[in-house]
Amino acid sequence: MPRTSVESPGNAAFVRFWVADAVSNLGTFVSALALQLLLIETLHADQTELGIVRAATWLPYLLFGMLAGVVVDRVRRRPLLVAADLLCALLVGTIGVLALTGHLTVPLVAALVFCAGSASMFFSAAHLSFLPTVVPETRLASANARLAQTYAATQSLGPLVGGALVRLLSAPVAVLVDAVSYAVSAVVLMTVRVEERAPERTPERHVWRELREGAAWVYRHRVLRPYAISLHLWFFANAMVTTVLVYFATTELHLDPLAVGLVLAATGVTGVLGAGLSPRLGVRFGTGRVITTTEWLSPAAYALLLLAQPGPYAIVWPLVANALFGLAMGLRDPLDMSYRNLVTPDRLRGRMNATIRSLNWGSIAVAAPLGGLVAATWGNRVAIAIGVVGLAVAALLLWSSPYRHVTAPGERPVEGPVQGPVQRRA
């Protein structure tokens, strides 16, 4: 089936996939802030309870994440994406309705976000693995850059919209906006038309064998292994910071919902810029060098949060910190996602992505309550400082690995032990 370039308006499949992704992400960032404010201001949750709710969101990745990869590699991915979106719409909508009627509690929020997180887990594994079906491999980096830019844009707009909705209407209404966005995403995904063949059925298929095969591909690969381990630590340390960030901004720096929304939006503004530059920098310097260099920006950014003090300029350092952090993510993500899919055979992509993501997002289930407990016991700044140290260690691990020397097709080769795409070992 001939495919046009990502930039071409004739590639209707990618455009629709892109639109669905944008709508869903916008709703997610609206409710991400709204749900935290609902917990803090309506349900009067403390840092520990915030950590528990956040852990419930990501616990499914730790429990079932690798199994999701097996499922994704056994079925067509588009119907799975649609089903997961519809289920998330129902569950998130339930949170909003219960909040509006006064029947919501912290344990109930935790239970519902656990179920929604389970659906999102399958969506995430299928989403990353479906994109190479929508666009050709030569356009994968460009497609990921477009998605990363849109993600960053919604990361800017979502908190602002969420903060405004909370102030003008209420936090439950903002959460319901997210439920609607999931439903819209599902409808748009139904219209994506691509030639997606059903995975071949073989009698020797076995769940545990397939789980081991996916894990072995990641953790025996001389480049994916250090990359994955560094990424797991990055997610753990990042969760230590982000679990307490909104609480820190609202209770210690005394920022209102709109100001907090502006702080979170700064990440997306610079993320758009970074994602636009990312493919060009990859061609000029190589994927490995760009990613391992930008990794150092994350601990540097969050260290700036420790400079923030209450007062008329309380918003300055959080704004600068999130802007620098967003730039780092924008520069890294398009190259990051493209590289690991390019070096993995299609039959293993679902399991590869699910293996990495299950421990990435699953680590939040441990880090979030730990960060909340540390913040409640020793203060928000101590939790942030521990996260900064963890991010620095993650950057050092990746910088010291063969990943620093990798390049993707079309990029300038660099001197080092690894050049070009890592040899496939199927």
Tab-separated table of C-alpha atoms in Angstrom:
chain	number	residue	atom	x	y	z
A	1	MET	CA	0.000	0.000	0.000
A	2	PRO	CA	1.722	3.235	-1.094
A	3	ARG	CA	2.166	5.832	1.590
A	4	THR	CA	2.767	9.541	1.222
A	5	SER	CA	5.130	11.551	3.388
A	6	VAL	CA	4.127	12.678	6.847
A	7	GLU	CA	4.091	16.288	5.724
A	8	SER	CA	1.772	15.579	2.798
A	9	PRO	CA	-1.910	16.370	3.347
A	10	GLY	CA	-2.624	13.204	1.361
A	11	ASN	CA	-1.562	11.046	4.298
A	12	ALA	CA	-5.038	11.054	5.812
A	13	ALA	CA	-4.285	8.120	8.115
A	14	PHE	CA	-1.487	9.948	9.904
A	15	VAL	CA	-3.441	13.206	10.072
A	16	ARG	CA	-6.356	11.455	11.790
A	17	PHE	CA	-4.032	9.567	14.101
A	18	TRP	CA	-2.396	12.903	14.908
A	19	VAL	CA	-5.729	14.629	15.601
A	20	ALA	CA	-6.891	11.826	17.905
A	21	ASP	CA	-3.606	12.005	19.790
A	22	ALA	CA	-3.850	15.791	20.172
A	23	VAL	CA	-7.443	15.756	21.459
A	24	SER	CA	-6.743	12.991	23.970
A	25	ASN	CA	-3.549	14.649	25.255
A	26	LEU	CA	-5.284	18.001	25.677
A	27	GLY	CA	-7.953	16.415	27.867
A	28	THR	CA	-5.347	14.507	29.840
A	29	PHE	CA	-3.413	17.657	30.717
A	30	VAL	CA	-6.618	19.492	31.614
A	31	SER	CA	-7.586	16.818	34.121
A	32	ALA	CA	-4.042	16.164	35.355
A	33	LEU	CA	-4.079	19.528	37.104
A	34	ALA	CA	-7.808	19.475	37.860
A	35	LEU	CA	-7.656	16.086	39.580
A	36	GLN	CA	-4.802	17.185	41.829
A	37	LEU	CA	-6.614	20.386	42.750
A	38	LEU	CA	-9.797	18.388	43.367
A	39	LEU	CA	-7.876	16.140	45.763
A	40	ILE	CA	-6.134	19.049	47.516
A	41	GLU	CA	-8.958	21.603	47.724
A	42	THR	CA	-12.136	19.484	47.730
A	43	LEU	CA	-11.107	16.198	49.343
A	44	HIS	CA	-8.342	17.828	51.465
A	45	ALA	CA	-5.769	15.175	50.578
A	46	ASP	CA	-2.212	15.536	51.909
A	47	GLN	CA	1.052	14.654	50.110
A	48	THR	CA	0.861	10.995	51.145
A	49	GLU	CA	-2.672	10.595	49.775
A	50	LEU	CA	-1.674	12.384	46.574
A	51	GLY	CA	1.172	9.905	46.213
A	52	ILE	CA	-1.159	6.948	46.763
A	53	VAL	CA	-3.606	8.152	44.098
A	54	ARG	CA	-0.788	8.750	41.656
A	55	ALA	CA	0.643	5.318	42.438
A	56	ALA	CA	-2.751	3.759	41.670
A	57	THR	CA	-2.668	5.351	38.218
A	58	TRP	CA	0.621	3.704	37.301
A	59	LEU	CA	0.464	0.475	39.315
A	60	PRO	CA	-1.109	-1.447	36.372
A	61	TYR	CA	2.105	-0.923	34.392
A	62	LEU	CA	4.082	-2.599	37.136
A	63	LEU	CA	1.605	-5.480	37.515
A	64	PHE	CA	0.480	-6.147	33.940
A	65	GLY	CA	2.616	-3.962	31.669
A	66	MET	CA	4.651	-6.729	30.055
A	67	LEU	CA	1.510	-8.825	29.559
A	68	ALA	CA	0.019	-5.876	27.657
A	69	GLY	CA	2.910	-6.147	25.219
A	70	VAL	CA	2.079	-9.781	24.525
A	71	VAL	CA	-1.553	-8.854	23.862
A	72	VAL	CA	-0.580	-5.993	21.554
A	73	ASP	CA	1.635	-8.287	19.481
A	74	ARG	CA	-1.229	-10.792	19.138
A	75	VAL	CA	-4.009	-8.500	17.896
A	76	ARG	CA	-4.664	-5.674	15.464
A	77	ARG	CA	-3.671	-2.487	17.226
A	78	ARG	CA	-6.233	0.048	15.978
A	79	PRO	CA	-9.308	-1.706	17.500
A	80	LEU	CA	-7.413	-2.014	20.779
A	81	LEU	CA	-6.702	1.734	20.777
A	82	VAL	CA	-10.388	2.518	20.213
A	83	ALA	CA	-11.571	0.161	22.974
A	84	ALA	CA	-9.065	1.569	25.488
A	85	ASP	CA	-10.127	5.152	24.727
A	86	LEU	CA	-13.803	4.337	25.237
A	87	LEU	CA	-13.142	2.609	28.558
A	88	CYS	CA	-11.075	5.575	29.783
A	89	ALA	CA	-13.913	7.931	28.799
A	90	LEU	CA	-16.315	5.933	30.972
A	91	LEU	CA	-14.018	5.716	34.003
A	92	VAL	CA	-12.820	9.341	33.979
A	93	GLY	CA	-16.403	10.481	33.422
A	94	THR	CA	-17.428	8.526	36.514
A	95	ILE	CA	-14.888	10.471	38.614
A	96	GLY	CA	-16.331	13.762	37.375
A	97	VAL	CA	-19.950	12.770	38.004
A	98	LEU	CA	-19.241	11.429	41.505
A	99	ALA	CA	-17.359	14.626	42.354
A	100	LEU	CA	-20.246	16.793	41.148
A	101	THR	CA	-22.741	14.823	43.245
A	102	GLY	CA	-20.577	14.856	46.382
A	103	HIS	CA	-20.004	11.091	46.508
A	104	LEU	CA	-16.277	11.041	45.689
A	105	THR	CA	-13.650	9.905	48.222
A	106	VAL	CA	-9.880	9.495	48.000
A	107	PRO	CA	-10.062	5.642	48.022
A	108	LEU	CA	-12.697	5.763	45.273
A	109	VAL	CA	-10.508	8.058	43.177
A	110	ALA	CA	-7.623	5.615	43.631
A	111	ALA	CA	-9.772	2.665	42.510
A	112	LEU	CA	-11.090	4.458	39.416
A	113	VAL	CA	-7.709	5.788	38.308
A	114	PHE	CA	-6.291	2.261	38.739
A	115	CYS	CA	-8.880	0.969	36.268
A	116	ALA	CA	-8.312	3.889	33.892
A	117	GLY	CA	-4.577	3.347	34.183
A	118	SER	CA	-5.053	-0.290	33.181
A	119	ALA	CA	-6.866	0.769	30.001
A	120	SER	CA	-4.232	3.426	29.287
A	121	MET	CA	-1.518	0.804	29.699
A	122	PHE	CA	-2.862	-1.201	26.756
A	123	PHE	CA	-3.363	2.015	24.783
A	124	SER	CA	0.248	3.110	25.336
A	125	ALA	CA	1.724	-0.198	24.210
A	126	ALA	CA	-0.456	-0.260	21.094
A	127	HIS	CA	0.002	3.454	20.316
A	128	LEU	CA	3.791	3.312	20.021
A	129	SER	CA	3.666	0.087	18.019
A	130	PHE	CA	0.885	1.226	15.653
A	131	LEU	CA	2.674	4.337	14.344
A	132	PRO	CA	5.166	2.404	12.128
A	133	THR	CA	2.080	0.950	10.377
A	134	VAL	CA	0.741	4.438	9.681
A	135	VAL	CA	3.948	5.965	8.283
A	136	PRO	CA	7.000	4.466	6.537
A	137	GLU	CA	10.178	3.932	8.555
A	138	THR	CA	11.988	6.741	6.707
A	139	ARG	CA	9.376	9.198	8.039
A	140	LEU	CA	9.161	7.799	11.551
A	141	ALA	CA	11.404	10.451	13.142
A	142	SER	CA	9.405	13.240	11.459
A	143	ALA	CA	6.115	11.680	12.553
A	144	ASN	CA	7.339	11.348	16.125
A	145	ALA	CA	8.516	14.967	16.008
A	146	ARG	CA	5.023	16.103	14.939
A	147	LEU	CA	3.438	14.059	17.728
A	148	ALA	CA	5.979	15.342	20.250
A	149	GLN	CA	5.329	18.947	19.226
A	150	THR	CA	1.590	18.430	19.561
A	151	TYR	CA	2.077	16.716	22.915
A	152	ALA	CA	4.163	19.659	24.088
A	153	ALA	CA	1.572	22.139	22.798
A	154	THR	CA	-1.234	20.378	24.669
A	155	GLN	CA	1.067	20.217	27.683
A	156	SER	CA	1.083	24.034	27.543
A	157	LEU	CA	-2.576	24.601	26.763
A	158	GLY	CA	-4.022	21.835	28.966
A	159	PRO	CA	-2.942	23.171	32.387
A	160	LEU	CA	-4.012	26.691	31.428
A	161	VAL	CA	-7.442	25.455	30.361
A	162	GLY	CA	-7.607	23.228	33.436
A	163	GLY	CA	-6.682	26.052	35.788
A	164	ALA	CA	-9.244	28.355	34.161
A	165	LEU	CA	-11.991	25.715	34.316
A	166	VAL	CA	-11.264	25.028	37.988
A	167	ARG	CA	-11.407	28.738	38.817
A	168	LEU	CA	-14.459	29.603	36.674
A	169	LEU	CA	-16.483	26.386	36.952
A	170	SER	CA	-15.090	23.581	39.103
A	171	ALA	CA	-12.516	20.795	39.190
A	172	PRO	CA	-15.145	18.085	38.406
A	173	VAL	CA	-16.115	19.920	35.204
A	174	ALA	CA	-12.471	20.009	34.144
A	175	VAL	CA	-12.222	16.254	34.753
A	176	LEU	CA	-15.311	15.690	32.596
A	177	VAL	CA	-13.590	17.541	29.758
A	178	ASP	CA	-10.956	14.798	29.801
A	179	ALA	CA	-13.671	12.125	29.565
A	180	VAL	CA	-15.093	13.829	26.469
A	181	SER	CA	-11.625	14.033	24.910
A	182	TYR	CA	-11.183	10.258	25.238
A	183	ALA	CA	-14.508	9.686	23.484
A	184	VAL	CA	-13.599	12.058	20.653
A	185	SER	CA	-10.212	10.361	20.254
A	186	ALA	CA	-11.914	6.961	19.947
A	187	VAL	CA	-14.281	8.224	17.234
A	188	VAL	CA	-11.415	9.746	15.212
A	189	LEU	CA	-9.300	6.593	15.528
A	190	MET	CA	-12.187	4.607	14.079
A	191	THR	CA	-11.707	6.575	10.845
A	192	VAL	CA	-7.976	5.780	10.494
A	193	ARG	CA	-7.661	3.533	7.462
A	194	VAL	CA	-4.433	1.561	7.139
A	195	GLU	CA	-3.521	-1.908	5.979
A	196	GLU	CA	-2.968	-3.645	9.298
A	197	ARG	CA	-2.561	-7.366	8.950
A	198	ALA	CA	-3.594	-9.689	11.733
A	199	PRO	CA	-0.520	-11.148	13.500
A	200	GLU	CA	0.297	-14.666	12.401
A	201	ARG	CA	-1.113	-17.343	14.684
A	202	THR	CA	1.272	-20.151	15.521
A	203	PRO	CA	0.494	-23.234	17.636
A	204	GLU	CA	3.667	-22.885	19.710
A	205	ARG	CA	2.664	-19.503	21.121
A	206	HIS	CA	2.951	-19.283	24.887
A	207	VAL	CA	2.442	-16.212	27.082
A	208	TRP	CA	5.436	-16.738	29.350
A	209	ARG	CA	7.715	-17.558	26.420
A	210	GLU	CA	6.612	-14.381	24.663
A	211	LEU	CA	7.093	-12.336	27.843
A	212	ARG	CA	10.637	-13.641	28.181
A	213	GLU	CA	11.355	-12.986	24.518
A	214	GLY	CA	10.272	-9.343	24.820
A	215	ALA	CA	12.264	-8.794	28.019
A	216	ALA	CA	15.312	-10.537	26.560
A	217	TRP	CA	15.235	-8.299	23.489
A	218	VAL	CA	15.460	-5.211	25.708
A	219	TYR	CA	17.788	-6.345	28.486
A	220	ARG	CA	20.239	-8.418	26.414
A	221	HIS	CA	20.607	-5.744	23.765
A	222	ARG	CA	23.945	-3.993	24.354
A	223	VAL	CA	22.437	-0.556	23.655
A	224	LEU	CA	18.783	-0.894	24.653
A	225	ARG	CA	19.788	-2.375	28.026
A	226	PRO	CA	21.622	0.684	29.441
A	227	TYR	CA	19.092	2.954	27.757
A	228	ALA	CA	16.179	1.157	29.453
A	229	ILE	CA	17.841	1.057	32.885
A	230	SER	CA	18.664	4.764	32.724
A	231	LEU	CA	15.110	5.539	31.615
A	232	HIS	CA	13.615	3.527	34.493
A	233	LEU	CA	15.675	5.549	36.976
A	234	TRP	CA	14.716	8.792	35.196
A	235	PHE	CA	11.009	8.036	35.597
A	236	PHE	CA	11.446	7.088	39.255
A	237	ALA	CA	13.344	10.284	40.081
A	238	ASN	CA	11.023	12.465	37.999
A	239	ALA	CA	8.020	11.048	39.863
A	240	MET	CA	9.598	12.031	43.186
A	241	VAL	CA	9.523	15.651	42.008
A	242	THR	CA	6.259	15.822	40.091
A	243	THR	CA	4.233	14.104	42.825
A	244	VAL	CA	4.818	17.058	45.164
A	245	LEU	CA	5.221	19.854	42.605
A	246	VAL	CA	1.591	21.074	42.553
A	247	TYR	CA	1.298	20.702	46.333
A	248	PHE	CA	4.577	22.623	46.766
A	249	ALA	CA	3.370	25.389	44.432
A	250	THR	CA	-0.067	25.769	46.016
A	251	THR	CA	0.657	25.350	49.719
A	252	GLU	CA	4.243	26.568	50.096
A	253	LEU	CA	4.595	29.131	47.295
A	254	HIS	CA	0.880	30.108	47.506
A	255	LEU	CA	0.282	30.118	43.733
A	256	ASP	CA	-3.360	30.082	42.588
A	257	PRO	CA	-4.750	27.553	40.034
A	258	LEU	CA	-4.062	29.810	37.038
A	259	ALA	CA	-0.492	30.450	38.165
A	260	VAL	CA	0.099	26.722	38.687
A	261	GLY	CA	-1.377	26.111	35.231
A	262	LEU	CA	1.037	28.648	33.776
A	263	VAL	CA	4.000	26.928	35.452
A	264	LEU	CA	2.994	23.546	34.038
A	265	ALA	CA	2.290	25.121	30.635
A	266	ALA	CA	5.886	26.360	30.388
A	267	THR	CA	6.984	22.756	29.899
A	268	GLY	CA	4.912	22.462	26.758
A	269	VAL	CA	5.946	25.794	25.222
A	270	THR	CA	9.636	24.926	25.176
A	271	GLY	CA	8.785	21.310	24.388
A	272	VAL	CA	7.338	22.441	21.043
A	273	LEU	CA	10.570	24.252	20.266
A	274	GLY	CA	12.695	21.275	21.281
A	275	ALA	CA	10.666	18.788	19.259
A	276	GLY	CA	10.983	21.015	16.177
A	277	LEU	CA	14.768	21.125	16.531
A	278	SER	CA	15.191	17.460	17.456
A	279	PRO	CA	15.267	15.798	13.979
A	280	ARG	CA	17.733	18.401	12.635
A	281	LEU	CA	20.030	18.016	15.614
A	282	GLY	CA	19.832	14.237	15.197
A	283	VAL	CA	20.961	14.492	11.575
A	284	ARG	CA	23.777	16.868	12.520
A	285	PHE	CA	25.113	15.231	15.684
A	286	GLY	CA	23.514	11.772	15.889
A	287	THR	CA	20.682	10.455	18.059
A	288	GLY	CA	22.967	9.223	20.844
A	289	ARG	CA	24.854	12.458	21.339
A	290	VAL	CA	21.719	14.611	21.307
A	291	ILE	CA	19.882	12.458	23.853
A	292	THR	CA	22.785	11.854	26.235
A	293	THR	CA	23.617	15.571	26.259
A	294	THR	CA	20.062	16.795	26.823
A	295	GLU	CA	19.599	14.307	29.682
A	296	TRP	CA	21.710	16.618	31.866
A	297	LEU	CA	19.145	19.389	31.471
A	298	SER	CA	16.537	17.524	33.556
A	299	PRO	CA	18.383	17.562	36.921
A	300	ALA	CA	19.601	21.102	36.222
A	301	ALA	CA	16.031	22.253	35.617
A	302	TYR	CA	14.467	20.772	38.737
A	303	ALA	CA	17.360	21.987	40.903
A	304	LEU	CA	16.090	25.507	40.145
A	305	LEU	CA	12.862	24.708	42.017
A	306	LEU	CA	14.867	24.759	45.247
A	307	LEU	CA	15.527	28.474	44.707
A	308	ALA	CA	11.816	29.391	44.739
A	309	GLN	CA	10.496	31.354	47.726
A	310	PRO	CA	6.995	32.670	48.606
A	311	GLY	CA	6.312	36.244	47.583
A	312	PRO	CA	5.582	38.370	44.510
A	313	TYR	CA	8.231	36.522	42.445
A	314	ALA	CA	7.375	33.027	43.648
A	315	ILE	CA	6.407	31.936	40.140
A	316	VAL	CA	9.736	32.832	38.488
A	317	TRP	CA	11.927	29.846	39.336
A	318	PRO	CA	9.165	27.234	38.803
A	319	LEU	CA	8.515	28.815	35.380
A	320	VAL	CA	12.187	28.723	34.413
A	321	ALA	CA	12.600	25.182	35.761
A	322	ASN	CA	9.641	23.785	33.848
A	323	ALA	CA	10.639	25.638	30.671
A	324	LEU	CA	14.136	24.099	30.760
A	325	PHE	CA	12.710	20.677	31.587
A	326	GLY	CA	10.265	20.917	28.659
A	327	LEU	CA	13.076	21.814	26.260
A	328	ALA	CA	14.989	18.715	27.332
A	329	MET	CA	11.956	16.477	26.792
A	330	GLY	CA	11.201	18.022	23.397
A	331	LEU	CA	14.750	17.478	22.172
A	332	ARG	CA	14.889	13.901	23.413
A	333	ASP	CA	11.511	12.274	22.818
A	334	PRO	CA	11.218	12.184	18.974
A	335	LEU	CA	14.682	10.654	18.577
A	336	ASP	CA	14.192	8.383	21.581
A	337	MET	CA	10.912	6.862	20.369
A	338	SER	CA	12.078	6.519	16.777
A	339	TYR	CA	15.353	4.812	17.607
A	340	ARG	CA	13.977	2.044	19.773
A	341	ASN	CA	11.266	1.218	17.223
A	342	LEU	CA	13.738	1.258	14.318
A	343	VAL	CA	16.052	-1.299	15.932
A	344	THR	CA	13.231	-3.657	16.925
A	345	PRO	CA	11.466	-6.061	14.527
A	346	ASP	CA	7.739	-5.377	14.126
A	347	ARG	CA	6.753	-8.668	15.749
A	348	LEU	CA	8.545	-7.565	18.942
A	349	ARG	CA	7.650	-3.869	19.003
A	350	GLY	CA	4.615	-4.251	21.230
A	351	ARG	CA	6.534	-6.282	23.782
A	352	MET	CA	9.605	-4.049	23.581
A	353	ASN	CA	7.577	-0.892	24.175
A	354	ALA	CA	5.477	-2.527	26.890
A	355	THR	CA	8.553	-3.936	28.650
A	356	ILE	CA	10.222	-0.535	28.793
A	357	ARG	CA	7.035	1.351	29.638
A	358	SER	CA	5.858	-1.137	32.255
A	359	LEU	CA	8.942	-0.471	34.365
A	360	ASN	CA	9.074	3.228	33.456
A	361	TRP	CA	5.505	3.979	34.468
A	362	GLY	CA	5.417	1.176	37.026
A	363	SER	CA	8.279	2.796	38.907
A	364	ILE	CA	5.949	5.750	39.535
A	365	ALA	CA	3.764	3.413	41.603
A	366	VAL	CA	6.691	3.154	44.027
A	367	ALA	CA	8.191	6.631	43.652
A	368	ALA	CA	4.949	8.599	43.993
A	369	PRO	CA	3.954	7.397	47.486
A	370	LEU	CA	7.616	7.485	48.518
A	371	GLY	CA	7.921	11.092	47.339
A	372	GLY	CA	4.705	11.997	49.119
A	373	LEU	CA	5.882	10.344	52.331
A	374	VAL	CA	9.282	12.054	52.180
A	375	ALA	CA	7.595	15.414	51.549
A	376	ALA	CA	5.103	14.925	54.383
A	377	THR	CA	7.893	13.872	56.782
A	378	TRP	CA	10.866	16.083	55.867
A	379	GLY	CA	9.372	18.686	53.534
A	380	ASN	CA	8.703	19.217	49.849
A	381	ARG	CA	12.206	20.512	49.127
A	382	VAL	CA	13.840	17.340	50.425
A	383	ALA	CA	11.706	15.222	48.073
A	384	ILE	CA	12.615	17.507	45.158
A	385	ALA	CA	16.330	17.338	46.016
A	386	ILE	CA	16.282	13.530	46.098
A	387	GLY	CA	14.625	13.529	42.677
A	388	VAL	CA	17.309	15.854	41.299
A	389	VAL	CA	20.070	13.504	42.468
A	390	GLY	CA	18.293	10.542	40.855
A	391	LEU	CA	17.958	12.384	37.523
A	392	ALA	CA	21.670	13.214	37.586
A	393	VAL	CA	22.577	9.557	38.163
A	394	ALA	CA	20.302	8.516	35.264
A	395	ALA	CA	22.028	11.029	32.984
A	396	LEU	CA	25.452	9.739	34.017
A	397	LEU	CA	24.494	6.106	33.350
A	398	LEU	CA	23.316	6.892	29.821
A	399	TRP	CA	26.277	9.161	29.056
A	400	SER	CA	28.696	6.376	30.046
A	401	SER	CA	26.996	3.733	27.868
A	402	PRO	CA	27.293	2.768	24.162
A	403	TYR	CA	24.022	4.644	23.572
A	404	ARG	CA	26.012	7.893	23.326
A	405	HIS	CA	27.390	6.792	19.953
A	406	VAL	CA	24.274	5.503	18.162
A	407	THR	CA	22.940	7.023	14.957
A	408	ALA	CA	19.744	6.411	12.985
A	409	PRO	CA	19.432	6.210	9.172
A	410	GLY	CA	20.249	9.536	7.551
A	411	GLU	CA	22.261	10.825	10.499
A	412	ARG	CA	25.929	11.678	10.406
A	413	PRO	CA	28.016	8.771	11.738
A	414	VAL	CA	30.003	9.509	14.868
A	415	GLU	CA	33.173	7.952	16.181
A	416	GLY	CA	32.604	5.357	18.831
A	417	PRO	CA	31.800	1.706	19.441
A	418	VAL	CA	28.283	1.908	17.965
A	419	GLN	CA	27.483	3.513	14.619
A	420	GLY	CA	24.184	3.399	12.757
A	421	PRO	CA	21.229	1.359	13.915
A	422	VAL	CA	22.170	-1.437	16.263
A	423	GLN	CA	22.211	-4.789	14.513
A	424	ARG	CA	18.933	-6.620	14.918
A	425	ARG	CA	18.988	-9.857	16.838
A	426	ALA	CA	15.709	-11.602	16.168
